[in-house]
Amino acid sequence: MSTFSSRCVLAIFTMAAFTAFQIFFLRNRATSIVVPGIVEQNNLQKKLPSALIIGVRKGGTRALLDGIALHPLVRIVRHETHFFDINYGKGIDWYAEQMPSVGENEVVIEKTPAYFTNLKTPARVFQMNPGMKIVLIVRHPTYRAISDYTQVFYNKLELNKALPNLEKEAFTFWNGTQVLDDTYKPIRNSLYDIHISNWLKFFPLENFLILNGDVFRGNPYSELQKLESFLGLEHQIDHSQLVFDKRKKFFCFKKTTRIRCLGESKGRKHRPVSQQVFQNISQLLAPHNERFFSLINRTFLWD
Ligand code: A3P
């Protein structure tokens, strides 16, 4: 090859490499939620979520995800990826693969309730996207703990394991005084103040939408409207899409003609707990609730 033609080949190669670099760089800079390198057909592309439903477990997270999926511009990740708590080592490409392929204006939401209580998650989310919109749906923490305990009870029953008793698990003694056993997860998950303060080390309150799970259960429409606004979307979910199921005593969700209700493990009868145990747990949770209220500048009626 002559010197002239080898220079031409080199120049063409350099230009191509530079253009490829520019495309990669600009795509990353334009929006941090588009996944570089993963572009699919028909103008659909993989997008990392711009909002996460982080919990709280048993707060109504699944119903909230199914509810917001009624919006035409919202695409959800149906399964819990557990990326930021368990699967982080699999890398961002693995996380991107879990995402739906979406159009440019569509918003992706993922929910994994374990994120709220996992110590490492806030820093990891912040590192990926400091502008992440964080949705937390909370519920009366004593009922939440009983719901959590009920779920653990039935999971153990299915696996033929020893069955827990809330009265024994919920409390321990410290200097001769009865206190909550914060190593028991159904109790620990209800210490909202501890978990939110871990998140507030990384994100300001403006990044959060905190929804009331007790309101949402009976009136999903009002809380879904708040979520639509928080996501920067027009209100497009209609009352007619929220269909009350008399047998289940819960709302179900109608996207097209199909009505989707949650499975039997959601809204099942709680394990019986004595009034005394209920009161003891509530009393010991009260200071945690107060601290939670002051951290989020808002109160809930959780007497
Ligand atoms: P219970 O089983 O204690 O009634 P999560 O999806 O976060 O695990 O939350 C489960 C809770 O969602 C259920 O708790 C139930 O009360 C609540 N929930 C709210 N709306 C619901 C709906 N439309 N269908 C079923 N459960 C719903």
Coordinates of C-alpha atoms and ligand atoms in Angstrom, one line a residue:
M1 CA 0.0 0.0 0.0
S2 CA 1.3 3.5 -0.9
T3 CA 2.0 6.0 1.9
F4 CA -0.9 8.1 0.7
S5 CA -3.5 5.3 0.8
S6 CA -2.3 4.1 4.2
R7 CA -2.7 7.6 5.5
C8 CA -6.2 7.7 4.1
V9 CA -7.1 4.5 5.8
L10 CA -5.7 5.8 9.1
A11 CA -7.6 9.1 8.8
I12 CA -10.9 7.2 8.1
F13 CA -10.3 4.9 11.0
T14 CA -9.5 7.8 13.4
M15 CA -12.7 9.7 12.3
A16 CA -14.9 6.6 12.8
A17 CA -13.4 6.0 16.2
F18 CA -13.9 9.6 17.2
T19 CA -17.6 9.6 16.0
A20 CA -18.3 6.4 17.9
F21 CA -16.7 7.9 21.0
Q22 CA -18.8 11.1 20.6
I23 CA -22.1 9.1 20.2
F24 CA -21.3 7.1 23.3
F25 CA -20.2 10.2 25.3
L26 CA -23.2 12.4 24.2
R27 CA -25.7 9.7 25.0
N28 CA -24.3 9.3 28.4
R29 CA -24.3 13.0 29.1
A30 CA -27.7 13.7 27.6
T31 CA -29.5 11.5 30.1
S32 CA -28.0 9.3 32.6
I33 CA -30.8 6.8 32.5
V34 CA -30.3 5.6 28.9
V35 CA -28.2 2.5 28.8
P36 CA -25.3 3.0 26.5
G37 CA -24.9 0.3 23.9
I38 CA -28.3 -1.2 24.5
V39 CA -30.5 0.2 21.7
E40 CA -33.3 -1.9 20.3
Q41 CA -35.5 -1.8 17.3
N42 CA -38.5 0.5 16.6
N43 CA -37.0 3.4 18.6
L44 CA -37.3 1.4 21.8
Q45 CA -34.4 1.3 24.2
K46 CA -33.5 -0.1 27.5
K47 CA -33.7 2.6 30.2
L48 CA -32.6 2.4 33.8
P49 CA -35.4 3.4 36.2
S50 CA -35.8 7.1 37.0
A51 CA -37.9 6.1 40.0
L52 CA -37.7 3.4 42.6
I53 CA -40.4 2.1 45.0
I54 CA -38.1 1.3 47.9
G55 CA -40.7 0.0 50.4
V56 CA -41.8 -0.5 52.9
R57 CA -42.3 -4.2 52.8
K58 CA -46.1 -5.0 53.4
G59 CA -46.9 -1.3 52.9
G60 CA -48.8 -1.9 49.7
T61 CA -45.8 -1.8 47.3
R62 CA -47.1 -4.3 44.8
A63 CA -50.5 -2.7 44.5
L64 CA -48.8 0.7 44.1
L65 CA -46.7 -0.7 41.3
D66 CA -49.6 -2.3 39.5
G67 CA -51.6 0.9 40.0
I68 CA -49.1 3.2 38.5
A69 CA -48.6 0.8 35.6
L70 CA -52.1 1.9 34.5
H71 CA -50.5 5.1 33.3
P72 CA -49.8 4.9 29.5
L73 CA -46.3 6.4 29.9
V74 CA -45.2 4.2 32.8
R75 CA -43.4 1.0 32.3
I76 CA -42.7 -1.2 35.3
V77 CA -40.2 -3.9 36.1
R78 CA -42.6 -6.6 37.2
H79 CA -40.2 -8.7 39.3
E80 CA -38.1 -7.4 42.2
T81 CA -34.6 -7.2 40.9
H82 CA -32.8 -6.8 44.3
F83 CA -30.1 -5.1 42.3
F84 CA -28.9 -2.6 44.9
D85 CA -29.0 -5.0 47.9
I86 CA -28.3 -8.5 46.7
N87 CA -27.3 -8.4 43.0
Y88 CA -25.1 -5.4 42.9
G89 CA -22.1 -7.5 42.1
K90 CA -23.7 -8.6 38.8
G91 CA -23.1 -5.1 37.5
I92 CA -25.0 -2.4 35.7
D93 CA -25.3 -4.3 32.5
W94 CA -27.2 -7.1 34.3
Y95 CA -29.5 -4.5 35.9
A96 CA -30.1 -2.9 32.4
E97 CA -31.1 -6.3 31.0
Q98 CA -33.8 -6.5 33.6
M99 CA -35.4 -3.3 32.3
P100 CA -38.2 -3.2 29.7
S101 CA -37.5 -1.7 26.3
V102 CA -39.3 1.6 26.2
G103 CA -40.1 4.7 24.1
E104 CA -38.4 8.0 24.6
N105 CA -41.1 9.5 26.8
E106 CA -41.8 6.5 28.9
V107 CA -40.8 6.3 32.5
V108 CA -39.4 3.2 34.1
I109 CA -40.1 2.2 37.7
E110 CA -38.6 -0.6 39.7
K111 CA -39.7 -1.8 43.1
T112 CA -37.8 -3.8 45.6
P113 CA -39.0 -3.2 49.2
A114 CA -35.8 -4.5 50.7
Y115 CA -34.1 -1.3 49.5
F116 CA -35.7 0.7 52.3
T117 CA -34.0 -1.3 55.0
N118 CA -30.7 -2.2 53.3
L119 CA -27.7 -0.2 54.6
K120 CA -25.8 -0.2 51.3
T121 CA -28.6 0.7 49.0
P122 CA -28.8 4.5 49.4
A123 CA -25.1 5.1 48.5
R124 CA -25.4 2.8 45.5
V125 CA -28.5 4.4 44.2
F126 CA -26.9 7.9 44.6
Q127 CA -23.9 6.8 42.7
M128 CA -26.0 5.6 39.8
N129 CA -28.4 8.6 39.8
P130 CA -28.3 11.4 42.3
G131 CA -31.6 12.7 40.9
M132 CA -33.4 9.4 41.5
K133 CA -37.0 9.8 42.5
I134 CA -37.7 7.7 45.5
V135 CA -41.1 6.4 46.5
L136 CA -41.9 5.1 49.9
I137 CA -45.3 3.8 50.9
V138 CA -45.7 3.5 54.7
R139 CA -48.4 2.0 56.8
H140 CA -49.3 1.9 60.5
P141 CA -46.1 0.3 61.7
T142 CA -47.8 -2.1 64.2
Y143 CA -50.2 -3.5 61.6
R144 CA -47.3 -3.6 59.2
A145 CA -45.2 -5.7 61.7
I146 CA -48.1 -8.1 62.1
S147 CA -48.5 -8.4 58.4
D148 CA -44.8 -9.1 58.0
Y149 CA -44.9 -11.7 60.8
T150 CA -48.0 -13.3 59.1
Q151 CA -46.0 -13.6 55.9
V152 CA -43.0 -15.1 57.6
F153 CA -45.3 -17.5 59.5
Y154 CA -46.8 -18.8 56.3
N155 CA -43.5 -19.0 54.5
K156 CA -42.1 -21.2 57.3
L157 CA -45.3 -23.3 57.4
E158 CA -44.8 -24.0 53.7
L159 CA -41.2 -25.1 54.3
N160 CA -42.1 -27.2 57.3
K161 CA -40.0 -25.1 59.6
A162 CA -40.5 -24.2 63.2
L163 CA -43.3 -21.6 63.5
P164 CA -42.6 -18.2 65.1
N165 CA -44.8 -16.6 67.8
L166 CA -44.9 -12.8 67.7
E167 CA -45.2 -12.4 71.4
K168 CA -41.9 -14.3 71.9
E169 CA -40.1 -12.8 69.0
A170 CA -41.0 -9.1 69.3
F171 CA -39.5 -8.3 72.7
T172 CA -36.3 -8.7 74.6
F173 CA -35.1 -7.3 77.9
W174 CA -32.5 -4.5 78.4
N175 CA -31.5 -3.7 82.0
G176 CA -34.6 -5.5 83.2
T177 CA -36.9 -3.4 81.0
Q178 CA -39.0 -4.8 78.1
V179 CA -37.8 -3.4 74.8
L180 CA -38.5 -4.2 71.1
D181 CA -36.2 -6.8 69.7
D182 CA -34.8 -4.9 66.7
T183 CA -33.0 -7.9 65.4
Y184 CA -36.4 -9.5 64.6
K185 CA -37.1 -8.4 61.0
P186 CA -40.9 -8.0 61.2
I187 CA -40.2 -5.5 64.1
R188 CA -37.0 -4.0 62.6
N189 CA -38.7 -3.2 59.3
S190 CA -41.2 -1.0 61.2
L191 CA -38.5 1.2 62.7
Y192 CA -39.1 3.7 59.9
D193 CA -36.9 6.4 61.5
I194 CA -33.8 4.3 61.4
H195 CA -34.2 3.4 57.8
I196 CA -35.2 6.8 56.5
S197 CA -32.2 8.4 58.2
N198 CA -29.9 6.1 56.3
W199 CA -31.5 7.4 53.1
L200 CA -31.4 11.0 54.1
K201 CA -27.6 10.9 54.4
F202 CA -27.6 10.7 50.6
F203 CA -30.8 12.2 49.3
P204 CA -32.7 15.4 50.3
L205 CA -36.4 15.1 51.2
E206 CA -37.3 16.7 47.9
N207 CA -36.3 13.4 46.2
F208 CA -38.9 11.4 48.1
L209 CA -42.6 10.9 47.7
I210 CA -44.0 9.4 50.9
L211 CA -47.4 7.8 50.4
N212 CA -49.9 6.7 53.0
G213 CA -50.5 2.9 52.5
D214 CA -53.6 3.0 54.8
V215 CA -55.2 5.6 52.6
F216 CA -54.0 4.0 49.4
R217 CA -55.7 0.7 50.3
G218 CA -59.1 2.2 50.5
N219 CA -58.6 5.0 48.0
P220 CA -55.8 4.2 45.5
Y221 CA -56.9 7.0 43.2
S222 CA -55.7 9.9 45.5
E223 CA -52.3 8.4 46.1
L224 CA -51.8 7.4 42.5
Q225 CA -52.5 11.0 41.5
K226 CA -49.7 12.1 43.8
L227 CA -47.4 9.6 42.2
E228 CA -48.3 10.7 38.7
S229 CA -47.4 14.3 39.6
F230 CA -44.2 13.3 41.3
L231 CA -43.1 11.5 38.1
G232 CA -43.9 14.6 36.1
L233 CA -46.7 13.0 34.3
E234 CA -50.2 14.2 33.4
H235 CA -53.0 12.6 35.4
Q236 CA -54.2 9.9 33.0
I237 CA -55.3 7.2 35.4
D238 CA -59.0 7.1 35.5
H239 CA -61.4 6.1 38.3
S240 CA -62.9 3.5 36.0
Q241 CA -59.6 1.6 36.0
L242 CA -59.7 1.0 39.7
V243 CA -62.3 -1.8 40.2
F244 CA -63.3 -2.8 43.8
D245 CA -63.5 -6.6 44.2
K246 CA -66.2 -7.4 46.8
R247 CA -64.8 -10.8 47.5
K248 CA -61.3 -9.7 48.0
K249 CA -62.3 -6.4 49.6
F250 CA -59.5 -4.7 47.7
F251 CA -59.1 -2.7 44.5
C252 CA -58.0 -4.4 41.3
F253 CA -56.6 -2.8 38.3
K254 CA -58.0 -2.6 34.8
K255 CA -55.5 -1.7 32.0
T256 CA -57.3 -2.8 28.9
T257 CA -60.2 -5.2 29.2
R258 CA -58.4 -7.4 31.7
I259 CA -58.8 -6.8 35.4
R260 CA -55.7 -7.7 37.5
C261 CA -56.0 -8.4 41.2
L262 CA -53.2 -9.1 43.6
G263 CA -52.5 -12.7 44.7
E264 CA -53.8 -14.4 47.8
S265 CA -50.8 -13.5 49.9
K266 CA -51.8 -9.9 49.7
G267 CA -54.6 -8.9 52.0
R268 CA -54.9 -12.3 53.7
K269 CA -56.1 -12.7 57.3
H270 CA -53.4 -11.8 59.8
R271 CA -52.2 -14.2 62.4
P272 CA -54.0 -13.5 65.7
V273 CA -52.2 -11.2 68.1
S274 CA -53.5 -10.3 71.6
Q275 CA -54.6 -6.8 72.4
Q276 CA -51.9 -6.6 75.0
V277 CA -49.1 -7.5 72.6
F278 CA -50.5 -5.1 70.0
Q279 CA -50.5 -2.3 72.6
N280 CA -47.0 -3.1 73.9
I281 CA -45.6 -3.0 70.4
S282 CA -47.4 0.2 69.6
Q283 CA -46.1 1.9 72.7
L284 CA -42.5 0.9 72.0
L285 CA -42.8 2.0 68.4
A286 CA -44.2 5.4 69.3
P287 CA -40.9 7.2 69.9
H288 CA -39.6 5.8 66.6
N289 CA -42.7 7.1 64.8
E290 CA -42.2 10.6 66.4
R291 CA -38.6 10.6 65.2
F292 CA -39.8 9.5 61.7
F293 CA -42.3 12.4 61.6
S294 CA -39.7 15.0 62.5
L295 CA -37.3 13.6 59.9
I296 CA -39.9 13.8 57.1
N297 CA -41.7 17.0 58.4
R298 CA -45.1 15.2 58.3
T299 CA -47.2 13.2 60.7
F300 CA -49.5 10.2 60.3
L301 CA -52.3 9.1 62.6
W302 CA -50.8 5.9 64.0
D303 CA -52.3 5.7 67.5
Ligands
A3P1 P1 -51.9 -7.2 54.2 O1 -51.6 -8.6 53.5 O2 -51.3 -7.1 55.6 O3 -53.4 -6.9 54.2 P2 -46.7 -5.4 49.8 O4 -47.2 -5.5 48.4 O5 -45.8 -4.2 50.0 O6 -46.2 -6.7 50.4 O7 -48.0 -5.0 50.7 C1 -49.0 -5.9 50.9 C2 -50.2 -5.1 51.5 O8 -50.8 -4.3 50.4 C3 -51.4 -6.0 51.9 O9 -51.1 -6.1 53.3 C4 -52.6 -5.1 51.6 O10 -53.2 -4.6 52.8 C5 -52.0 -3.9 50.9 N1 -52.8 -3.6 49.7 C6 -53.1 -2.3 49.3 N2 -53.8 -2.3 48.2 C7 -54.0 -3.5 47.9 C8 -54.7 -4.1 46.8 N3 -55.4 -3.4 45.9 N4 -54.8 -5.5 46.8 C9 -54.2 -6.2 47.7 N5 -53.5 -5.7 48.7 C10 -53.4 -4.4 48.8

